Amino acid sequence: MEEQQQYIFIDFEFTMPEGKANPVGFYPEIIEVGLVSVINETIQEQFSSFVNPLKFPVLTGRCKKFLNITQNQVDRGISFEELVSLLKKIDEQAPSTIVTWGNMDMKVLRQNCQKSGLKFPFSGKQVDLCLEYKRFFGDQNQTGLWKAVQAYGKEGTGKHHRALDDAITTYNIFKLVEKDKSYMQNHEPTTIGDRIDLSKVLNHLAL
C-alpha cells in the first residue's frame, strides 16, 4: 500500500534586536511556532506554542510590540529541544513536504539546531511557497503573505504575525495556487485540429 503524502505548513516568529545594531552574538531565535499537518487535503492536526529562546531570553521592546506578545507568554512556552522533538515526531508520521512562506523559517530553524547541538528535525522536501507564487505569477518582487492572499480576493486567517494564523493562511494560499496550476494544466491552448473537423476538409478536397 502506497504511503500517504503529508504536507506540513509551518510558521515561526523570531526574536529581534532593539535597533539596527545587533548585540554581540545575537542571532534570531524561534519564540513561537504554528503548524498545520495535512494529508489528502484534510487537516490532521494543528499545533501552536510559544518557545523559550536560549541565547537572549529577554525580549526587546521592539520584538514585543511588533509581534504583540508579552515576556510572560514566551516564558511559559516550551523549550527549543521540546519543539525539535515535536517536529521530528510529526515529520515521521508520513513522507512529508514542508511548506513555508519565504525561506527564513527553515534557515532560522537550521541555525537554532546548530547552535543547540540538535539534529535538524525534517527529512522531507522543503518548499518556499513565496518563491513558487512569485514564479507562477511572474512577480518581480517577493510578495508578503497577507498581500498574496488578498490578491486572491481573500483575507488572512486571524492576526498577521501570529504563527498558527500565518501557517493556516499559508495552507489556504497553497490550495489556491495548486487549483490555479491544475486549471492551467487542464486548459492547454486549442489547436486548429480542435477547432475544425479535418476529416471533413480532406474529404471535401478529395472530391
mmCIF file of C-alpha atoms in Angstrom:
data_model
loop_
_atom_site.group_PDB
_atom_site.id
_atom_site.type_symbol
_atom_site.label_atom_id
_atom_site.label_comp_id
_atom_site.label_asym_id
_atom_site.label_seq_id
_atom_site.Cartn_x
_atom_site.Cartn_y
_atom_site.Cartn_z
ATOM 1 C CA MET A 1 0.000 0.000 0.000
ATOM 2 C CA GLU A 2 1.391 3.362 -1.031
ATOM 3 C CA GLU A 3 2.217 5.693 1.866
ATOM 4 C CA GLN A 4 0.211 8.877 2.124
ATOM 5 C CA GLN A 5 1.902 12.211 1.460
ATOM 6 C CA GLN A 6 1.850 14.668 4.335
ATOM 7 C CA TYR A 7 2.152 18.425 3.890
ATOM 8 C CA ILE A 8 3.371 20.362 6.919
ATOM 9 C CA PHE A 9 2.614 24.081 6.754
ATOM 10 C CA ILE A 10 4.720 25.881 9.321
ATOM 11 C CA ASP A 11 5.429 29.399 10.511
ATOM 12 C CA PHE A 12 7.819 30.685 13.151
ATOM 13 C CA GLU A 13 8.168 34.053 14.839
ATOM 14 C CA PHE A 14 11.632 35.124 15.956
ATOM 15 C CA THR A 15 13.422 37.343 18.463
ATOM 16 C CA MET A 16 14.568 40.772 17.241
ATOM 17 C CA PRO A 17 17.286 43.166 18.391
ATOM 18 C CA GLU A 18 16.152 46.551 19.662
ATOM 19 C CA GLY A 19 17.818 48.560 16.917
ATOM 20 C CA LYS A 20 19.740 48.100 13.701
ATOM 21 C CA ALA A 21 22.952 47.197 15.506
ATOM 22 C CA ASN A 22 22.779 43.598 16.727
ATOM 23 C CA PRO A 23 24.107 42.787 20.210
ATOM 24 C CA VAL A 24 27.312 40.717 20.270
ATOM 25 C CA GLY A 25 26.490 37.116 19.432
ATOM 26 C CA PHE A 26 22.882 37.843 18.506
ATOM 27 C CA TYR A 27 21.012 35.549 16.137
ATOM 28 C CA PRO A 28 17.227 35.215 15.635
ATOM 29 C CA GLU A 29 15.673 32.563 17.860
ATOM 30 C CA ILE A 30 12.286 30.909 17.444
ATOM 31 C CA ILE A 31 9.805 32.156 20.040
ATOM 32 C CA GLU A 32 6.514 30.966 18.520
ATOM 33 C CA VAL A 33 5.514 28.061 16.291
ATOM 34 C CA GLY A 34 2.345 27.456 14.302
ATOM 35 C CA LEU A 35 1.898 24.215 12.381
ATOM 36 C CA VAL A 36 -0.779 22.578 10.236
ATOM 37 C CA SER A 37 -0.437 18.941 9.110
ATOM 38 C CA VAL A 38 -2.456 17.963 6.013
ATOM 39 C CA ILE A 39 -2.944 14.537 4.411
ATOM 40 C CA ASN A 40 -5.274 14.005 1.425
ATOM 41 C CA GLU A 41 -6.387 17.638 1.618
ATOM 42 C CA THR A 42 -7.649 17.053 5.170
ATOM 43 C CA ILE A 43 -6.150 18.806 8.198
ATOM 44 C CA GLN A 44 -4.821 16.120 10.535
ATOM 45 C CA GLU A 45 -3.647 18.379 13.327
ATOM 46 C CA GLN A 46 -2.833 21.938 14.285
ATOM 47 C CA PHE A 47 -0.256 22.984 16.835
ATOM 48 C CA SER A 48 0.641 26.324 18.344
ATOM 49 C CA SER A 49 3.001 27.242 21.159
ATOM 50 C CA PHE A 50 5.412 29.862 22.384
ATOM 51 C CA VAL A 51 9.045 28.775 22.652
ATOM 52 C CA ASN A 52 11.760 29.813 25.136
ATOM 53 C CA PRO A 53 14.763 31.490 23.468
ATOM 54 C CA LEU A 54 18.093 30.333 24.895
ATOM 55 C CA LYS A 55 20.726 32.939 23.972
ATOM 56 C CA PHE A 56 18.697 36.097 24.589
ATOM 57 C CA PRO A 57 15.739 35.052 26.787
ATOM 58 C CA VAL A 58 14.589 38.630 27.481
ATOM 59 C CA LEU A 59 12.556 40.013 24.578
ATOM 60 C CA THR A 60 13.258 43.515 23.323
ATOM 61 C CA GLY A 61 10.572 46.179 23.359
ATOM 62 C CA ARG A 62 10.624 46.224 19.569
ATOM 63 C CA CYS A 63 10.023 42.468 19.392
ATOM 64 C CA LYS A 64 7.111 42.559 21.866
ATOM 65 C CA LYS A 65 5.496 45.485 20.080
ATOM 66 C CA PHE A 66 5.930 44.091 16.556
ATOM 67 C CA LEU A 67 4.576 40.630 17.449
ATOM 68 C CA ASN A 68 2.114 41.895 20.071
ATOM 69 C CA ILE A 69 3.291 39.346 22.636
ATOM 70 C CA THR A 70 4.442 39.524 26.244
ATOM 71 C CA GLN A 71 7.529 38.261 28.042
ATOM 72 C CA ASN A 72 5.280 36.117 30.245
ATOM 73 C CA GLN A 73 3.792 34.288 27.234
ATOM 74 C CA VAL A 74 7.232 33.315 25.968
ATOM 75 C CA ASP A 75 8.479 32.401 29.456
ATOM 76 C CA ARG A 76 5.624 29.879 29.729
ATOM 77 C CA GLY A 77 6.413 28.338 26.330
ATOM 78 C CA ILE A 78 8.041 25.010 25.548
ATOM 79 C CA SER A 79 11.814 24.596 25.307
ATOM 80 C CA PHE A 80 13.513 24.599 21.918
ATOM 81 C CA GLU A 81 14.508 20.958 22.496
ATOM 82 C CA GLU A 82 10.833 20.070 23.007
ATOM 83 C CA LEU A 83 9.976 21.910 19.777
ATOM 84 C CA VAL A 84 12.553 19.957 17.752
ATOM 85 C CA SER A 85 11.342 16.668 19.244
ATOM 86 C CA LEU A 86 7.736 17.518 18.344
ATOM 87 C CA LEU A 87 8.639 18.497 14.760
ATOM 88 C CA LYS A 88 10.586 15.258 14.309
ATOM 89 C CA LYS A 89 7.643 13.221 15.578
ATOM 90 C CA ILE A 90 5.225 14.918 13.146
ATOM 91 C CA ASP A 91 7.694 14.553 10.256
ATOM 92 C CA GLU A 92 7.919 10.798 10.888
ATOM 93 C CA GLN A 93 4.156 10.257 10.690
ATOM 94 C CA ALA A 94 4.298 10.045 6.878
ATOM 95 C CA PRO A 95 6.557 11.124 3.972
ATOM 96 C CA SER A 96 6.460 14.898 4.353
ATOM 97 C CA THR A 97 6.768 18.070 2.334
ATOM 98 C CA ILE A 98 7.462 21.142 4.466
ATOM 99 C CA VAL A 99 5.797 24.312 3.161
ATOM 100 C CA THR A 100 6.700 27.804 4.409
ATOM 101 C CA TRP A 101 6.154 31.336 3.147
ATOM 102 C CA GLY A 102 9.702 32.504 2.437
ATOM 103 C CA ASN A 103 12.969 30.784 3.296
ATOM 104 C CA MET A 104 13.668 32.357 6.699
ATOM 105 C CA ASP A 105 11.734 29.804 8.763
ATOM 106 C CA MET A 106 13.882 26.848 7.720
ATOM 107 C CA LYS A 107 17.097 28.921 7.794
ATOM 108 C CA VAL A 108 16.455 30.016 11.388
ATOM 109 C CA LEU A 109 15.356 26.518 12.462
ATOM 110 C CA ARG A 110 18.526 25.040 10.978
ATOM 111 C CA GLN A 111 20.716 27.687 12.641
ATOM 112 C CA ASN A 112 18.950 27.257 16.011
ATOM 113 C CA CYS A 113 19.511 23.494 15.782
ATOM 114 C CA GLN A 114 23.224 24.013 15.057
ATOM 115 C CA LYS A 115 23.597 26.440 17.961
ATOM 116 C CA SER A 116 21.829 23.991 20.292
ATOM 117 C CA GLY A 117 23.642 20.892 19.059
ATOM 118 C CA LEU A 118 20.390 19.271 17.918
ATOM 119 C CA LYS A 119 19.696 17.413 14.673
ATOM 120 C CA PHE A 120 17.507 19.185 12.100
ATOM 121 C CA PRO A 121 14.076 17.517 12.514
ATOM 122 C CA PHE A 122 12.823 17.428 8.924
ATOM 123 C CA SER A 123 13.846 14.845 6.337
ATOM 124 C CA GLY A 124 11.426 15.645 3.504
ATOM 125 C CA LYS A 125 11.317 18.160 0.684
ATOM 126 C CA GLN A 126 11.114 21.835 1.649
ATOM 127 C CA VAL A 127 9.003 24.226 -0.431
ATOM 128 C CA ASP A 128 9.198 28.019 -0.317
ATOM 129 C CA LEU A 129 5.628 28.882 -1.331
ATOM 130 C CA CYS A 130 6.516 32.569 -1.668
ATOM 131 C CA LEU A 131 9.025 31.661 -4.386
ATOM 132 C CA GLU A 132 6.528 29.320 -6.063
ATOM 133 C CA TYR A 133 3.948 32.116 -6.021
ATOM 134 C CA LYS A 134 6.457 34.559 -7.486
ATOM 135 C CA ARG A 135 7.379 32.183 -10.311
ATOM 136 C CA PHE A 136 3.780 31.252 -11.091
ATOM 137 C CA PHE A 137 2.540 34.820 -11.325
ATOM 138 C CA GLY A 138 5.745 36.293 -12.723
ATOM 139 C CA ASP A 139 6.105 38.821 -9.918
ATOM 140 C CA GLN A 140 9.382 40.739 -9.842
ATOM 141 C CA ASN A 141 9.438 41.148 -6.062
ATOM 142 C CA GLN A 142 8.788 38.899 -3.104
ATOM 143 C CA THR A 143 5.159 39.204 -2.003
ATOM 144 C CA GLY A 144 4.078 39.366 1.621
ATOM 145 C CA LEU A 145 1.901 36.533 2.923
ATOM 146 C CA TRP A 146 -1.230 38.549 3.537
ATOM 147 C CA LYS A 147 -0.800 40.640 0.402
ATOM 148 C CA ALA A 148 -0.695 37.390 -1.579
ATOM 149 C CA VAL A 149 -3.933 36.052 -0.125
ATOM 150 C CA GLN A 150 -5.629 39.434 -0.616
ATOM 151 C CA ALA A 151 -4.624 39.274 -4.303
ATOM 152 C CA TYR A 152 -6.988 36.304 -4.480
ATOM 153 C CA GLY A 153 -9.784 38.413 -3.025
ATOM 154 C CA LYS A 154 -9.475 36.596 0.308
ATOM 155 C CA GLU A 155 -8.367 37.627 3.770
ATOM 156 C CA GLY A 156 -5.730 36.078 6.015
ATOM 157 C CA THR A 157 -6.800 33.939 8.953
ATOM 158 C CA GLY A 158 -6.757 35.599 12.383
ATOM 159 C CA LYS A 159 -3.885 38.004 13.031
ATOM 160 C CA HIS A 160 -0.817 38.551 10.881
ATOM 161 C CA HIS A 161 2.464 37.630 12.643
ATOM 162 C CA ARG A 162 0.767 35.068 14.858
ATOM 163 C CA ALA A 163 2.399 31.785 13.959
ATOM 164 C CA LEU A 164 -0.635 29.478 13.694
ATOM 165 C CA ASP A 165 -2.716 32.082 11.844
ATOM 166 C CA ASP A 166 0.106 32.577 9.340
ATOM 167 C CA ALA A 167 0.543 28.800 8.928
ATOM 168 C CA ILE A 168 -3.185 28.409 8.185
ATOM 169 C CA THR A 169 -3.037 31.339 5.757
ATOM 170 C CA THR A 170 -0.046 29.687 4.022
ATOM 171 C CA TYR A 171 -2.116 26.499 3.643
ATOM 172 C CA ASN A 172 -5.016 28.490 2.185
ATOM 173 C CA ILE A 173 -2.743 30.156 -0.404
ATOM 174 C CA PHE A 174 -1.227 26.762 -1.235
ATOM 175 C CA LYS A 175 -4.689 25.415 -2.083
ATOM 176 C CA LEU A 176 -5.448 28.440 -4.275
ATOM 177 C CA VAL A 177 -2.140 28.219 -6.166
ATOM 178 C CA GLU A 178 -2.481 24.453 -6.675
ATOM 179 C CA LYS A 179 -6.003 24.974 -8.022
ATOM 180 C CA ASP A 180 -4.701 27.568 -10.496
ATOM 181 C CA LYS A 181 -1.840 25.267 -11.564
ATOM 182 C CA SER A 182 -4.309 22.444 -12.155
ATOM 183 C CA TYR A 183 -6.547 24.730 -14.193
ATOM 184 C CA MET A 184 -3.623 25.856 -16.356
ATOM 185 C CA GLN A 185 -2.506 22.263 -16.980
ATOM 186 C CA ASN A 186 -6.003 21.119 -17.921
ATOM 187 C CA HIS A 187 -6.680 24.018 -20.274
ATOM 188 C CA GLU A 188 -3.952 23.879 -22.906
ATOM 189 C CA PRO A 189 -4.367 26.176 -25.928
ATOM 190 C CA THR A 190 -6.553 24.601 -28.596
ATOM 191 C CA THR A 191 -5.012 23.588 -31.928
ATOM 192 C CA ILE A 192 -6.536 24.084 -35.366
ATOM 193 C CA GLY A 193 -7.452 20.385 -35.263
ATOM 194 C CA ASP A 194 -9.554 21.056 -32.155
ATOM 195 C CA ARG A 195 -11.439 23.854 -33.874
ATOM 196 C CA ILE A 196 -12.362 22.147 -37.147
ATOM 197 C CA ASP A 197 -13.017 18.604 -38.298
ATOM 198 C CA LEU A 198 -10.024 17.944 -40.571
ATOM 199 C CA SER A 199 -11.555 14.734 -41.958
ATOM 200 C CA LYS A 200 -14.405 16.758 -43.477
ATOM 201 C CA VAL A 201 -11.940 19.193 -45.030
ATOM 202 C CA LEU A 202 -9.872 16.355 -46.541
ATOM 203 C CA ASN A 203 -12.974 14.595 -47.885
ATOM 204 C CA HIS A 204 -14.101 17.834 -49.484
ATOM 205 C CA LEU A 205 -10.682 18.324 -51.129
ATOM 206 C CA ALA A 206 -10.772 14.762 -52.475
ATOM 207 C CA LEU A 207 -13.985 15.384 -54.400
#
